[in-house]
Amino acid sequence: MDEVTLKVTKDEALVLFDFLSRFSNEDKLSIQDQAEERALWNLTCVFEKQLAEPFDKNWIQIIEAARNRLRDE
C-alpha cells in the first residue's frame, strides 16, 4: 500500500479534528468558523505538494479507482 505523509501545524490538526469529528457525529459538512476554511485550504496545499495524480490527464479514472478501493464492501 502506498502511503503519503502529511505535515500540518498543531493548530491545523486541532481545527481539522474538530471539523471532522463534527461531521462524524452529525453526518453534515459545514464550516462553522473561518479557521476551518483556512485549515482545509492549507491541507489542500499540502496535498498539492505531495500528489501528482490530481494533475494527471487520467485523473477521473485515477480518483474513481481510488474511491472503489476505499469504499466499504
Short mmCIF file of N, CA, C and O in Angstrom, two decimals:
data_model
loop_
_atom_site.label_atom_id
_atom_site.label_comp_id
_atom_site.label_asym_id
_atom_site.label_seq_id
_atom_site.Cartn_x
_atom_site.Cartn_y
_atom_site.Cartn_z
N MET A 1 0.84 -1.18 0.00
CA MET A 1 0.00 0.00 0.00
C MET A 1 0.89 1.24 0.00
O MET A 1 1.82 1.37 0.79
N ASP A 2 0.59 2.16 -0.91
CA ASP A 2 1.30 3.43 -0.94
C ASP A 2 0.84 4.28 0.24
O ASP A 2 -0.31 4.24 0.64
N GLU A 3 1.76 5.08 0.77
CA GLU A 3 1.44 5.97 1.87
C GLU A 3 1.90 7.37 1.55
O GLU A 3 2.87 7.56 0.81
N VAL A 4 1.21 8.35 2.10
CA VAL A 4 1.57 9.75 1.98
C VAL A 4 1.68 10.30 3.39
O VAL A 4 0.80 10.09 4.22
N THR A 5 2.77 10.98 3.67
CA THR A 5 2.96 11.60 4.98
C THR A 5 2.63 13.08 4.85
O THR A 5 3.16 13.76 3.98
N LEU A 6 1.74 13.54 5.73
CA LEU A 6 1.32 14.94 5.71
C LEU A 6 1.79 15.63 6.97
O LEU A 6 1.71 15.06 8.06
N LYS A 7 2.25 16.85 6.82
CA LYS A 7 2.65 17.65 7.98
C LYS A 7 1.72 18.85 8.04
O LYS A 7 1.59 19.61 7.07
N VAL A 8 1.09 19.01 9.19
CA VAL A 8 0.25 20.17 9.46
C VAL A 8 0.66 20.71 10.82
O VAL A 8 1.27 20.01 11.63
N THR A 9 0.31 21.96 11.06
CA THR A 9 0.62 22.54 12.37
C THR A 9 -0.33 21.93 13.41
O THR A 9 -1.36 21.34 13.07
N LYS A 10 0.04 22.08 14.66
CA LYS A 10 -0.81 21.60 15.75
C LYS A 10 -2.18 22.28 15.70
O LYS A 10 -3.21 21.63 15.86
N ASP A 11 -2.19 23.59 15.45
CA ASP A 11 -3.47 24.31 15.35
C ASP A 11 -4.32 23.77 14.21
O ASP A 11 -5.53 23.58 14.36
N GLU A 12 -3.70 23.53 13.05
CA GLU A 12 -4.44 22.96 11.93
C GLU A 12 -5.01 21.60 12.29
O GLU A 12 -6.17 21.30 12.00
N ALA A 13 -4.20 20.78 12.95
CA ALA A 13 -4.64 19.45 13.36
C ALA A 13 -5.83 19.54 14.31
O ALA A 13 -6.80 18.78 14.18
N LEU A 14 -5.76 20.44 15.28
CA LEU A 14 -6.86 20.59 16.24
C LEU A 14 -8.14 21.04 15.55
O LEU A 14 -9.22 20.48 15.78
N VAL A 15 -8.02 22.04 14.67
CA VAL A 15 -9.20 22.56 13.97
C VAL A 15 -9.78 21.49 13.03
O VAL A 15 -10.99 21.29 12.98
N LEU A 16 -8.91 20.79 12.31
CA LEU A 16 -9.39 19.75 11.39
C LEU A 16 -10.00 18.59 12.16
O LEU A 16 -11.01 18.02 11.72
N PHE A 17 -9.42 18.22 13.29
CA PHE A 17 -10.00 17.15 14.11
C PHE A 17 -11.41 17.52 14.55
O PHE A 17 -12.34 16.72 14.45
N ASP A 18 -11.59 18.75 15.02
CA ASP A 18 -12.91 19.19 15.46
C ASP A 18 -13.89 19.19 14.29
O ASP A 18 -15.03 18.73 14.42
N PHE A 19 -13.46 19.69 13.14
CA PHE A 19 -14.30 19.74 11.95
C PHE A 19 -14.74 18.33 11.54
O PHE A 19 -15.92 18.07 11.30
N LEU A 20 -13.78 17.39 11.48
CA LEU A 20 -14.09 16.03 11.05
C LEU A 20 -14.90 15.28 12.10
O LEU A 20 -15.79 14.47 11.76
N SER A 21 -14.63 15.53 13.36
CA SER A 21 -15.42 14.90 14.43
C SER A 21 -16.86 15.35 14.37
O SER A 21 -17.79 14.55 14.54
N ARG A 22 -17.06 16.62 14.11
CA ARG A 22 -18.43 17.14 14.00
C ARG A 22 -19.15 16.47 12.82
O ARG A 22 -20.30 16.07 12.94
N PHE A 23 -18.45 16.31 11.71
CA PHE A 23 -19.03 15.62 10.56
C PHE A 23 -19.38 14.18 10.93
O PHE A 23 -20.46 13.69 10.60
N SER A 24 -18.48 13.52 11.63
CA SER A 24 -18.71 12.13 12.03
C SER A 24 -19.94 12.01 12.93
O SER A 24 -20.70 11.04 12.82
N ASN A 25 -20.15 12.97 13.79
CA ASN A 25 -21.27 12.93 14.72
C ASN A 25 -22.59 13.40 14.11
O ASN A 25 -23.65 12.90 14.47
N GLU A 26 -22.51 14.38 13.20
CA GLU A 26 -23.73 14.99 12.67
C GLU A 26 -24.04 14.57 11.23
O GLU A 26 -25.12 14.88 10.72
N ASP A 27 -23.08 13.91 10.56
CA ASP A 27 -23.24 13.48 9.17
C ASP A 27 -23.56 14.66 8.25
O ASP A 27 -24.35 14.55 7.32
N LYS A 28 -22.94 15.83 8.57
CA LYS A 28 -23.15 17.02 7.77
C LYS A 28 -21.87 17.85 7.78
O LYS A 28 -21.31 18.11 8.84
N LEU A 29 -21.42 18.23 6.59
CA LEU A 29 -20.23 19.08 6.50
C LEU A 29 -20.66 20.54 6.42
O LEU A 29 -21.43 20.91 5.54
N SER A 30 -20.17 21.33 7.35
CA SER A 30 -20.44 22.76 7.29
C SER A 30 -19.32 23.50 8.02
O SER A 30 -18.84 23.05 9.06
N ILE A 31 -18.92 24.60 7.43
CA ILE A 31 -17.89 25.44 8.03
C ILE A 31 -18.57 26.29 9.11
O ILE A 31 -19.52 27.01 8.84
N GLN A 32 -18.07 26.17 10.33
CA GLN A 32 -18.64 26.96 11.42
C GLN A 32 -17.73 28.11 11.83
O GLN A 32 -18.15 28.98 12.58
N ASP A 33 -16.49 28.09 11.34
CA ASP A 33 -15.54 29.13 11.70
C ASP A 33 -14.57 29.28 10.53
O ASP A 33 -14.21 28.29 9.88
N GLN A 34 -14.13 30.50 10.26
CA GLN A 34 -13.23 30.74 9.15
C GLN A 34 -11.93 29.95 9.29
O GLN A 34 -11.30 29.58 8.30
N ALA A 35 -11.54 29.63 10.51
CA ALA A 35 -10.32 28.85 10.74
C ALA A 35 -10.44 27.45 10.10
O ALA A 35 -9.45 26.89 9.64
N GLU A 36 -11.65 26.89 10.06
CA GLU A 36 -11.87 25.59 9.42
C GLU A 36 -11.61 25.71 7.92
O GLU A 36 -10.97 24.83 7.32
N GLU A 37 -12.09 26.78 7.33
CA GLU A 37 -11.86 27.02 5.91
C GLU A 37 -10.36 27.16 5.63
O GLU A 37 -9.83 26.56 4.70
N ARG A 38 -9.67 27.94 6.45
CA ARG A 38 -8.23 28.13 6.29
C ARG A 38 -7.49 26.81 6.44
O ARG A 38 -6.59 26.49 5.66
N ALA A 39 -7.85 26.00 7.43
CA ALA A 39 -7.18 24.72 7.65
C ALA A 39 -7.39 23.79 6.45
O ALA A 39 -6.47 23.08 6.04
N LEU A 40 -8.59 23.81 5.88
CA LEU A 40 -8.87 22.99 4.69
C LEU A 40 -8.09 23.48 3.48
O LEU A 40 -7.55 22.67 2.71
N TRP A 41 -7.98 24.81 3.30
CA TRP A 41 -7.17 25.35 2.21
C TRP A 41 -5.71 24.93 2.38
O TRP A 41 -5.06 24.52 1.43
N ASN A 42 -5.22 25.04 3.62
CA ASN A 42 -3.84 24.67 3.89
C ASN A 42 -3.61 23.18 3.62
O ASN A 42 -2.57 22.79 3.07
N LEU A 43 -4.58 22.36 3.99
CA LEU A 43 -4.46 20.92 3.75
C LEU A 43 -4.45 20.62 2.25
O LEU A 43 -3.68 19.78 1.78
N THR A 44 -5.25 21.34 1.49
CA THR A 44 -5.24 21.18 0.04
C THR A 44 -3.85 21.51 -0.52
O THR A 44 -3.34 20.79 -1.39
N CYS A 45 -3.22 22.54 -0.01
CA CYS A 45 -1.87 22.90 -0.44
C CYS A 45 -0.86 21.80 -0.12
O CYS A 45 0.02 21.49 -0.92
N VAL A 46 -1.01 21.19 1.04
CA VAL A 46 -0.14 20.08 1.43
C VAL A 46 -0.32 18.92 0.45
O VAL A 46 0.66 18.34 -0.03
N PHE A 47 -1.57 18.61 0.12
CA PHE A 47 -1.84 17.54 -0.85
C PHE A 47 -1.25 17.88 -2.22
O PHE A 47 -0.69 17.01 -2.90
N GLU A 48 -1.38 19.13 -2.64
CA GLU A 48 -0.85 19.53 -3.94
C GLU A 48 0.66 19.31 -4.03
O GLU A 48 1.18 18.98 -5.10
N LYS A 49 1.35 19.48 -2.92
CA LYS A 49 2.80 19.27 -2.90
C LYS A 49 3.17 17.79 -2.89
O LYS A 49 4.27 17.43 -3.30
N GLN A 50 2.27 16.93 -2.41
CA GLN A 50 2.56 15.51 -2.24
C GLN A 50 2.07 14.63 -3.40
O GLN A 50 2.60 13.55 -3.61
N LEU A 51 1.03 15.08 -4.08
CA LEU A 51 0.37 14.24 -5.07
C LEU A 51 0.54 14.77 -6.49
O LEU A 51 0.29 15.95 -6.75
N ALA A 52 0.93 13.91 -7.40
CA ALA A 52 1.00 14.27 -8.82
C ALA A 52 -0.30 13.90 -9.53
O ALA A 52 -0.67 14.51 -10.53
N GLU A 53 -1.00 12.89 -9.01
CA GLU A 53 -2.18 12.34 -9.69
C GLU A 53 -3.28 13.36 -10.00
O GLU A 53 -3.88 13.26 -11.08
N PRO A 54 -3.59 14.32 -9.12
CA PRO A 54 -4.66 15.26 -9.46
C PRO A 54 -4.40 16.06 -10.74
O PRO A 54 -5.33 16.60 -11.33
N PHE A 55 -3.15 16.10 -11.18
CA PHE A 55 -2.79 16.87 -12.36
C PHE A 55 -2.58 15.98 -13.58
O PHE A 55 -2.22 16.47 -14.65
N ASP A 56 -2.82 14.69 -13.40
CA ASP A 56 -2.68 13.71 -14.50
C ASP A 56 -3.89 13.79 -15.43
O ASP A 56 -5.01 14.03 -14.98
N LYS A 57 -3.66 13.58 -16.70
CA LYS A 57 -4.76 13.64 -17.67
C LYS A 57 -5.80 12.55 -17.42
O LYS A 57 -6.94 12.68 -17.85
N ASN A 58 -5.43 11.50 -16.71
CA ASN A 58 -6.35 10.40 -16.39
C ASN A 58 -6.95 10.54 -15.00
O ASN A 58 -7.34 9.54 -14.39
N TRP A 59 -7.03 11.75 -14.48
CA TRP A 59 -7.49 12.00 -13.11
C TRP A 59 -8.84 11.35 -12.82
O TRP A 59 -9.02 10.75 -11.75
N ILE A 60 -9.78 11.43 -13.71
CA ILE A 60 -11.12 10.88 -13.47
C ILE A 60 -11.03 9.38 -13.20
O ILE A 60 -11.63 8.88 -12.24
N GLN A 61 -10.25 8.67 -13.98
CA GLN A 61 -10.09 7.23 -13.77
C GLN A 61 -9.31 6.94 -12.49
O GLN A 61 -9.61 5.98 -11.77
N ILE A 62 -8.31 7.75 -12.20
CA ILE A 62 -7.49 7.56 -11.01
C ILE A 62 -8.34 7.73 -9.74
O ILE A 62 -8.29 6.89 -8.84
N ILE A 63 -9.14 8.80 -9.69
CA ILE A 63 -9.93 9.04 -8.48
C ILE A 63 -11.05 8.01 -8.36
O ILE A 63 -11.39 7.57 -7.25
N GLU A 64 -11.61 7.59 -9.48
CA GLU A 64 -12.66 6.56 -9.44
C GLU A 64 -12.10 5.25 -8.89
O GLU A 64 -12.72 4.61 -8.04
N ALA A 65 -10.92 4.86 -9.33
CA ALA A 65 -10.28 3.64 -8.84
C ALA A 65 -9.96 3.76 -7.35
O ALA A 65 -10.16 2.81 -6.58
N ALA A 66 -9.46 4.92 -6.91
CA ALA A 66 -9.15 5.12 -5.50
C ALA A 66 -10.40 5.04 -4.64
O ALA A 66 -10.40 4.42 -3.57
N ARG A 67 -11.49 5.63 -5.12
CA ARG A 67 -12.76 5.55 -4.38
C ARG A 67 -13.23 4.11 -4.26
O ARG A 67 -13.70 3.69 -3.19
N ASN A 68 -13.13 3.36 -5.34
CA ASN A 68 -13.56 1.96 -5.33
C ASN A 68 -12.75 1.14 -4.34
O ASN A 68 -13.30 0.28 -3.63
N ARG A 69 -11.45 1.40 -4.25
CA ARG A 69 -10.60 0.66 -3.31
C ARG A 69 -10.90 1.04 -1.87
O ARG A 69 -10.77 0.21 -0.97
N LEU A 70 -11.31 2.26 -1.64
CA LEU A 70 -11.51 2.76 -0.27
C LEU A 70 -12.89 2.47 0.30
O LEU A 70 -13.05 2.40 1.51
N ARG A 71 -13.89 2.26 -0.56
CA ARG A 71 -15.26 2.02 -0.08
C ARG A 71 -15.36 0.75 0.74
O ARG A 71 -14.66 -0.22 0.51
N ASP A 72 -16.30 0.76 1.69
CA ASP A 72 -16.63 -0.46 2.42
C ASP A 72 -17.26 -1.45 1.45
O ASP A 72 -17.88 -1.06 0.47
N GLU A 73 -17.09 -2.71 1.77
CA GLU A 73 -17.69 -3.75 0.92
C GLU A 73 -19.18 -3.85 1.15
O GLU A 73 -19.71 -3.58 2.16
#
